[in-house]
JSON list of C-alpha atoms in Angstrom, two decimals:
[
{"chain": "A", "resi": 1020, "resn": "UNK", "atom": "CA", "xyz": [-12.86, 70.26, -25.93]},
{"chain": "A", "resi": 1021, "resn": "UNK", "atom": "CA", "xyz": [-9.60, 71.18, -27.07]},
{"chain": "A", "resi": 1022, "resn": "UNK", "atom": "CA", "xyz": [-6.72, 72.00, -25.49]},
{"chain": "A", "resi": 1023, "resn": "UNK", "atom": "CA", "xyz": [-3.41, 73.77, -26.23]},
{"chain": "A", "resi": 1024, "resn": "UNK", "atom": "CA", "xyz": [-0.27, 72.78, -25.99]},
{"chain": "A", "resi": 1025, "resn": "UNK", "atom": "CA", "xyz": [0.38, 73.73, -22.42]},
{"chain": "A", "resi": 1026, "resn": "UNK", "atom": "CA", "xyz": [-2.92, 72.94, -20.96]},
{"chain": "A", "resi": 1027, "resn": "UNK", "atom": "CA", "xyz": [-2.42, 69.24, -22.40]},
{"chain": "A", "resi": 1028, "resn": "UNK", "atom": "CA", "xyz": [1.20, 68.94, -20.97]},
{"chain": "A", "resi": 1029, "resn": "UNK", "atom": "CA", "xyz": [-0.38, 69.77, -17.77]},
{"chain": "A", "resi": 1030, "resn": "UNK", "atom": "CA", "xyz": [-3.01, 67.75, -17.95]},
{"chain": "A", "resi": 1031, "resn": "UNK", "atom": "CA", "xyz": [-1.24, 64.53, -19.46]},
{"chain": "A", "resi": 1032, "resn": "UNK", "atom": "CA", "xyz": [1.44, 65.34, -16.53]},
{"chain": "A", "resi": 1033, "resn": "UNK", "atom": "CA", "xyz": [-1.10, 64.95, -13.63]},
{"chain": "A", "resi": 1034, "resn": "UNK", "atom": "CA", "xyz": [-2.67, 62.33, -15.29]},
{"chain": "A", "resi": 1035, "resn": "UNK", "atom": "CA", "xyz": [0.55, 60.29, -15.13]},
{"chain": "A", "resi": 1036, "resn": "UNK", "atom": "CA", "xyz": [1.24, 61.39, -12.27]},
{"chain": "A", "resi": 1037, "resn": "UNK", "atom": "CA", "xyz": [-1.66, 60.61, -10.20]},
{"chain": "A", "resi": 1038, "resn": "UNK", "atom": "CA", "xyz": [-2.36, 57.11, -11.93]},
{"chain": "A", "resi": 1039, "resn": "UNK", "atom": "CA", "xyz": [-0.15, 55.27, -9.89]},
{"chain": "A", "resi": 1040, "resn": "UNK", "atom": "CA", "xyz": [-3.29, 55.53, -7.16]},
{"chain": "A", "resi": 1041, "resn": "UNK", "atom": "CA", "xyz": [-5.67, 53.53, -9.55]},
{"chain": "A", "resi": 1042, "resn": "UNK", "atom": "CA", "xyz": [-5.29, 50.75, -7.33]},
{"chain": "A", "resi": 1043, "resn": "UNK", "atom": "CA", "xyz": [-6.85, 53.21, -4.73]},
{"chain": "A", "resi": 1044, "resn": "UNK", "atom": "CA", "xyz": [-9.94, 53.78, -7.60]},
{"chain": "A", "resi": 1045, "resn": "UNK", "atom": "CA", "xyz": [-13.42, 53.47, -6.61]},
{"chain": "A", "resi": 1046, "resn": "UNK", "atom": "CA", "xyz": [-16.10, 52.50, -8.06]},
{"chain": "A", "resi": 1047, "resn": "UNK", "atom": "CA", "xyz": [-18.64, 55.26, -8.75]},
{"chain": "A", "resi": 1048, "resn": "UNK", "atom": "CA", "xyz": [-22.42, 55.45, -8.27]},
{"chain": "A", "resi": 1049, "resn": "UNK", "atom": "CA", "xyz": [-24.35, 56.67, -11.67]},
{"chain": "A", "resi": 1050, "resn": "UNK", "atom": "CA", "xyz": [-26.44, 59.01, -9.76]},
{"chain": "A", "resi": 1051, "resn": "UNK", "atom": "CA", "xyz": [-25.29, 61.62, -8.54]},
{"chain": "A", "resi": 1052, "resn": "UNK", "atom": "CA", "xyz": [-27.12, 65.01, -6.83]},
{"chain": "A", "resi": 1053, "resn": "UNK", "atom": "CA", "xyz": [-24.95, 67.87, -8.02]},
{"chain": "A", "resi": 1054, "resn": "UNK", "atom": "CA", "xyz": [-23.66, 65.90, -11.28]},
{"chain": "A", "resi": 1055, "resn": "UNK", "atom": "CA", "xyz": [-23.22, 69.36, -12.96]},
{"chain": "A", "resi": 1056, "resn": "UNK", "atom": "CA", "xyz": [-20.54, 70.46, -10.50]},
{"chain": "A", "resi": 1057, "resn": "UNK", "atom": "CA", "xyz": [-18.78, 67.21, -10.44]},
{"chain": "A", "resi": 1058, "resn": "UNK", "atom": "CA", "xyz": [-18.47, 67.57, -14.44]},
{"chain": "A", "resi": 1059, "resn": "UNK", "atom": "CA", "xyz": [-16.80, 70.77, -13.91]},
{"chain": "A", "resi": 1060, "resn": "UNK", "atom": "CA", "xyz": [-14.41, 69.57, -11.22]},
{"chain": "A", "resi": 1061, "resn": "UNK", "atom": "CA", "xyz": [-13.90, 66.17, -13.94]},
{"chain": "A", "resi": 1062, "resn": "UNK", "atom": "CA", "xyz": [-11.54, 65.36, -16.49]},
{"chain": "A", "resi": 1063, "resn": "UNK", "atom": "CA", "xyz": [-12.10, 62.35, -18.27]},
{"chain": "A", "resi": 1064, "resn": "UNK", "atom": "CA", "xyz": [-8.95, 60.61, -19.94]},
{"chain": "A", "resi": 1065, "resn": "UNK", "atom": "CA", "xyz": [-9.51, 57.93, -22.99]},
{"chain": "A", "resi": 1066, "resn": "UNK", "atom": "CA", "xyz": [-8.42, 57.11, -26.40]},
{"chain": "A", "resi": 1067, "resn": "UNK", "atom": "CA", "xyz": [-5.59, 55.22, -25.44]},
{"chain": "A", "resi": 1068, "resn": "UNK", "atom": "CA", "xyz": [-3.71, 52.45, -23.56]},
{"chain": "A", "resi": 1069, "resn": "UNK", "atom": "CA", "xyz": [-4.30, 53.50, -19.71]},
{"chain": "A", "resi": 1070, "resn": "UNK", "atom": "CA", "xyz": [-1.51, 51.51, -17.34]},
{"chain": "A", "resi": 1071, "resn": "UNK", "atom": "CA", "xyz": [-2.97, 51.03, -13.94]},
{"chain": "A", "resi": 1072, "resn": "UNK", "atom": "CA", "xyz": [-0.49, 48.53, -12.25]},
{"chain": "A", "resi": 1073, "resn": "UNK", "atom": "CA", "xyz": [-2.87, 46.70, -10.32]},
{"chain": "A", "resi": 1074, "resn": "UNK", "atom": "CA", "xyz": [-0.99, 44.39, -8.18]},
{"chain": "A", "resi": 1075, "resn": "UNK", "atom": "CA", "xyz": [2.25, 42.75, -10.17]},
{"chain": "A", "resi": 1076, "resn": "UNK", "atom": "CA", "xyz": [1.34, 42.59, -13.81]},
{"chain": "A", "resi": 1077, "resn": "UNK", "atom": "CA", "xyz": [0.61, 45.45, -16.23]},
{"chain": "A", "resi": 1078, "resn": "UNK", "atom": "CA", "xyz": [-3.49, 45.93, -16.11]},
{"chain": "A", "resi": 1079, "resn": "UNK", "atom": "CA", "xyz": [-5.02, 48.17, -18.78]},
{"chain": "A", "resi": 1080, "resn": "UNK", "atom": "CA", "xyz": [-8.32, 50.00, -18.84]},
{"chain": "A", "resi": 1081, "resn": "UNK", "atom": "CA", "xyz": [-9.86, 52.34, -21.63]},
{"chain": "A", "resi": 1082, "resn": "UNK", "atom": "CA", "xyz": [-10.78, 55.21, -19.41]},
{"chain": "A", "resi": 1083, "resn": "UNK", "atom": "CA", "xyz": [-9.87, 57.42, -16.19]},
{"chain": "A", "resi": 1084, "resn": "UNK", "atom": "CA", "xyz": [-12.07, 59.73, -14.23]},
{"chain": "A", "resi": 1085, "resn": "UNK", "atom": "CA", "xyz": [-10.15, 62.12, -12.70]},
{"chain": "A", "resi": 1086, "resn": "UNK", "atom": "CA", "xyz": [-12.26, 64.49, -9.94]},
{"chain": "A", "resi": 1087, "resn": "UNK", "atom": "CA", "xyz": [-10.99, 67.06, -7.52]},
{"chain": "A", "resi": 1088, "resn": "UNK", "atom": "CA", "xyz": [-7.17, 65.70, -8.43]},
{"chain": "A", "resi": 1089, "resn": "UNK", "atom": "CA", "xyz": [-8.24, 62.47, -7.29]},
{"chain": "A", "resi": 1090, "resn": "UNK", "atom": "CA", "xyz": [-8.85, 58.81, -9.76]},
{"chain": "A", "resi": 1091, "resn": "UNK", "atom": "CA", "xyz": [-12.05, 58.75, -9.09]},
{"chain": "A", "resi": 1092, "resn": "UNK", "atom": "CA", "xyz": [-12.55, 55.58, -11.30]},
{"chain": "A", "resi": 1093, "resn": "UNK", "atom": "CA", "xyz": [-10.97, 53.24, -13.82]},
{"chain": "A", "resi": 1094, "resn": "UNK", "atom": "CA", "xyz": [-11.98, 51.21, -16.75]},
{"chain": "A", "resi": 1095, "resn": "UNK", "atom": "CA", "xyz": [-14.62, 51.75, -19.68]},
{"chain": "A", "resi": 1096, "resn": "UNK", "atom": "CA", "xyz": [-15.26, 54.59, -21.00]},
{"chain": "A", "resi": 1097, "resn": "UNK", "atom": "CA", "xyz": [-18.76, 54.15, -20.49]},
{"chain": "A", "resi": 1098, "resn": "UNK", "atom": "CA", "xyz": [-18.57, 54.12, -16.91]},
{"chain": "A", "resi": 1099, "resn": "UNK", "atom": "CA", "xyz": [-16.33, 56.68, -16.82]},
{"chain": "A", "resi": 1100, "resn": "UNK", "atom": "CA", "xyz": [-18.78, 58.74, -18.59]},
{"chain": "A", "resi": 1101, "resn": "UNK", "atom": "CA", "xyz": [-21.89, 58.21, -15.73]},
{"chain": "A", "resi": 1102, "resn": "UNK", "atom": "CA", "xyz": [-20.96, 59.98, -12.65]},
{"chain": "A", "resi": 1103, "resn": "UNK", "atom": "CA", "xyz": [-19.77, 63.35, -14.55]},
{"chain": "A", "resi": 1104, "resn": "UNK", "atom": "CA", "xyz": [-21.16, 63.64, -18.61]},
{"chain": "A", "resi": 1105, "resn": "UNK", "atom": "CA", "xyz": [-20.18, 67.22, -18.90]},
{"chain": "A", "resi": 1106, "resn": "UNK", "atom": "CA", "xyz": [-16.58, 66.35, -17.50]},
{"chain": "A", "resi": 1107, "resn": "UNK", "atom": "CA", "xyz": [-13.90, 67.89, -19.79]},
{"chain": "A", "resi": 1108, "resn": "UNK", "atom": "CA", "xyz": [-12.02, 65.12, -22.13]},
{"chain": "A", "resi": 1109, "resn": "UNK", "atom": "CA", "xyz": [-8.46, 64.38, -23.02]},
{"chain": "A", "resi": 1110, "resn": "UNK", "atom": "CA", "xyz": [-8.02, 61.71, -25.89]},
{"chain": "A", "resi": 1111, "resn": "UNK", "atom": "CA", "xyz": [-4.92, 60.10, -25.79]},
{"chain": "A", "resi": 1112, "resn": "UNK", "atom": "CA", "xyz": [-5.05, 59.72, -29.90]},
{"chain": "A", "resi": 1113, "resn": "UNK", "atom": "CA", "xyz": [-3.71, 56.46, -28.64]},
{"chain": "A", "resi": 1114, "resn": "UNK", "atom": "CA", "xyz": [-0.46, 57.60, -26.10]},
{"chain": "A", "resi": 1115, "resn": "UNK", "atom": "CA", "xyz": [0.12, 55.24, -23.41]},
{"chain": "A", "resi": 1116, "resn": "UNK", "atom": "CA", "xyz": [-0.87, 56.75, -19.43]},
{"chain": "A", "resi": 1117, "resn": "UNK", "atom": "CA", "xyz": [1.81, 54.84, -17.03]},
{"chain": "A", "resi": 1118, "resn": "UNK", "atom": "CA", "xyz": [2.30, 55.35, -13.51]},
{"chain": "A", "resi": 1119, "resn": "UNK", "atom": "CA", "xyz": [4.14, 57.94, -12.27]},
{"chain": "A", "resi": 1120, "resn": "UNK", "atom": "CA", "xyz": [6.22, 58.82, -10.23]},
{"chain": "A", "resi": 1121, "resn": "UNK", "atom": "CA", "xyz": [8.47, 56.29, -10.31]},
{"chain": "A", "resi": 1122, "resn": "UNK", "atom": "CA", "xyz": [12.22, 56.38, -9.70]},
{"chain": "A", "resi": 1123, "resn": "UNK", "atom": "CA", "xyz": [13.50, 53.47, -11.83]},
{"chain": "A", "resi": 1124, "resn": "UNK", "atom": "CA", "xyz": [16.74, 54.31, -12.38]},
{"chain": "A", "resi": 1125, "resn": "UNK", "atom": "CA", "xyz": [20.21, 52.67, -10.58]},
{"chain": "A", "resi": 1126, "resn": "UNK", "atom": "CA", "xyz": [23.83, 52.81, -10.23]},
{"chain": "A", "resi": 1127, "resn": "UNK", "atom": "CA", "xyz": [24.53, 49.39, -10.95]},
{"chain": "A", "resi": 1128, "resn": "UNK", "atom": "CA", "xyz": [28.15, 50.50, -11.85]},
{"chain": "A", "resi": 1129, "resn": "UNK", "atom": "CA", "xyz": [28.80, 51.73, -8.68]},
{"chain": "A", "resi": 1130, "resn": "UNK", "atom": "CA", "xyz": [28.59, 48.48, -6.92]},
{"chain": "A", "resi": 1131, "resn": "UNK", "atom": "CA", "xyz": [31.61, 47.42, -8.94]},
{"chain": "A", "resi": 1132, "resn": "UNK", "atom": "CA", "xyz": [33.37, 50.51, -8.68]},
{"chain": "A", "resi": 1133, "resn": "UNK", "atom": "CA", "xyz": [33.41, 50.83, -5.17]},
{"chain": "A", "resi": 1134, "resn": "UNK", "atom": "CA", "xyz": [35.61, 47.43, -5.05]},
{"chain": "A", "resi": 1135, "resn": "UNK", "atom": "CA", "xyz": [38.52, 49.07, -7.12]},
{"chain": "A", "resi": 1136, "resn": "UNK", "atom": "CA", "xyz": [38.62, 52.86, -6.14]},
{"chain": "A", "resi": 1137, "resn": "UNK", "atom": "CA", "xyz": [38.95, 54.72, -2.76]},
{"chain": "A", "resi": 1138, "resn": "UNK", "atom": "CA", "xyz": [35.68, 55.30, -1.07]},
{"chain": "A", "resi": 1139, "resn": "UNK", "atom": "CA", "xyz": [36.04, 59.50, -0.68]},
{"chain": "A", "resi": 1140, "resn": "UNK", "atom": "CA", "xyz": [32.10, 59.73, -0.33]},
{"chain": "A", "resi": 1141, "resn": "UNK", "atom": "CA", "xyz": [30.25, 61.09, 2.45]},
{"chain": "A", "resi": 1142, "resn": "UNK", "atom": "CA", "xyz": [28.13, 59.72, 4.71]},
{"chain": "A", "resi": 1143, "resn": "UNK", "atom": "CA", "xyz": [26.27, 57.65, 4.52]},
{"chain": "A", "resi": 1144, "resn": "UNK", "atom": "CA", "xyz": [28.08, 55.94, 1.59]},
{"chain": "A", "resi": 1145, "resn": "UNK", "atom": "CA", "xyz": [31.35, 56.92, 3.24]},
{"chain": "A", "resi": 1146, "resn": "UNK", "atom": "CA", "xyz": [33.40, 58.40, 5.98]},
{"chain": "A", "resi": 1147, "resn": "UNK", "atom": "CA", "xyz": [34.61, 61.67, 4.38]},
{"chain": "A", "resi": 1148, "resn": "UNK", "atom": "CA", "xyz": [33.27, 64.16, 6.34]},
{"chain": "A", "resi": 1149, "resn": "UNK", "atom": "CA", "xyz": [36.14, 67.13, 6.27]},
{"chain": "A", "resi": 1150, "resn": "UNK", "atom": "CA", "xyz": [40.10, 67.40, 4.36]},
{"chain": "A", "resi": 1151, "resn": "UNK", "atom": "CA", "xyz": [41.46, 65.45, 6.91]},
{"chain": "A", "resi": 1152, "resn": "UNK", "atom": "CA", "xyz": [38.82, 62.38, 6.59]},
{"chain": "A", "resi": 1153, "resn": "UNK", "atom": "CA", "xyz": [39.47, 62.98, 2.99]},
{"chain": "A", "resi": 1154, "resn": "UNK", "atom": "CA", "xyz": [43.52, 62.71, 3.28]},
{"chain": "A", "resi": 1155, "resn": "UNK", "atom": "CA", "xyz": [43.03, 59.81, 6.29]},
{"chain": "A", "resi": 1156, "resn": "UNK", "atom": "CA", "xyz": [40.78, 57.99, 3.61]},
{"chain": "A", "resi": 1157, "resn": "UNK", "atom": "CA", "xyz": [43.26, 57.94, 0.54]},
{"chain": "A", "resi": 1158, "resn": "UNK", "atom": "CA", "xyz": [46.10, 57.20, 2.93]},
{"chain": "A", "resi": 1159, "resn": "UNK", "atom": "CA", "xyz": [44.28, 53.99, 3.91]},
{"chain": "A", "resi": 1160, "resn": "UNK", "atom": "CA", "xyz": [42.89, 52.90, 0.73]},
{"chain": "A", "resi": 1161, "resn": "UNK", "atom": "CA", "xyz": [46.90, 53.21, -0.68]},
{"chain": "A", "resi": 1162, "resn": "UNK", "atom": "CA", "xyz": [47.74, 50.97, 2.23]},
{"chain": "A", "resi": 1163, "resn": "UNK", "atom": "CA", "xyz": [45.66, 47.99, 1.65]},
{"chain": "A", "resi": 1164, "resn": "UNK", "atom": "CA", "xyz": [46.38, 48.98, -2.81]},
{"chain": "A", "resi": 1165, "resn": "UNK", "atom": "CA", "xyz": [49.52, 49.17, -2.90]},
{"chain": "A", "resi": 1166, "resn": "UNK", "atom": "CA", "xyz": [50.27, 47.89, -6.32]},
{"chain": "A", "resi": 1167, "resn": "UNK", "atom": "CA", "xyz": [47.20, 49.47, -7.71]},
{"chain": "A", "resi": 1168, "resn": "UNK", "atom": "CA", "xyz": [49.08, 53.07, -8.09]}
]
């Protein structure tokens, strides 16, 4: 099935998104007793690298079952394919699936900066709560810099 533009975005965004549970995956049972409503609820992701993080090192797998917003399994495709065969597809045309939600950025400059500069943040990286914290603050710093002006 093909999608458009948006429905793809969508899609490739919750399927990011909600592989970080992999590790949560379980495995499926082939048989199921309502199989066509689980294909409708079903997207099935392949065609590409799949990044599941399973404990510390990078882990790969060709496919994802996604059901009900929920990983419902990982690895081969044809696995994947058993518990729902009418699910709808995505094909990765070989794109990469990582975990999401992940917050991987720092402020490694900040560490450093802190040790040169007055500290006019608020809690609870500083005391500057108000003008006069603010003023009491600078008046400090200056003290213990006095050269640094």
């Amino acid at each position: 099935m093909l999608f458009n533009k948006v429905s793809f975005a969508l899609t490739a965004l919750l399927s990011s998104t909600v592989v970080m549970m992999s590790g949560c995956a379980t495995s499926l049972s082939s048989t199921t007793s309502n199989t066509q409503q689980q294909s409708q609820n079903a997207l099935l992701v392949y065609g590409g690298p799949i990044l599941t993080m399973q404990g510390m090192q990078p882990s790969y797998v060709d496919a994802m079952l996604i059901q009900d917003g929920k990983i419902r399994y990982t690895g081969t495709l044809s696995e994947a394919e058993k518990p729902a065969p009418q699910a709808k597809r995505l094909n990765l045309n070989n794109k990469t699936v990582i975990p999401g939600i992940i917050d991987a950025h720092s402020h490694l400059n900040s560490v450093g900066m802190q040790q040169t500069v007055a500290n006019l943040y608020p809690p609870p990286d500083g005391k500057v709560v108000s003008i006069a914290t603010l003023i009491q603050e600078m008046k400090a710093w200056a003290k213990q810099n006095p050269t640094f002006v």
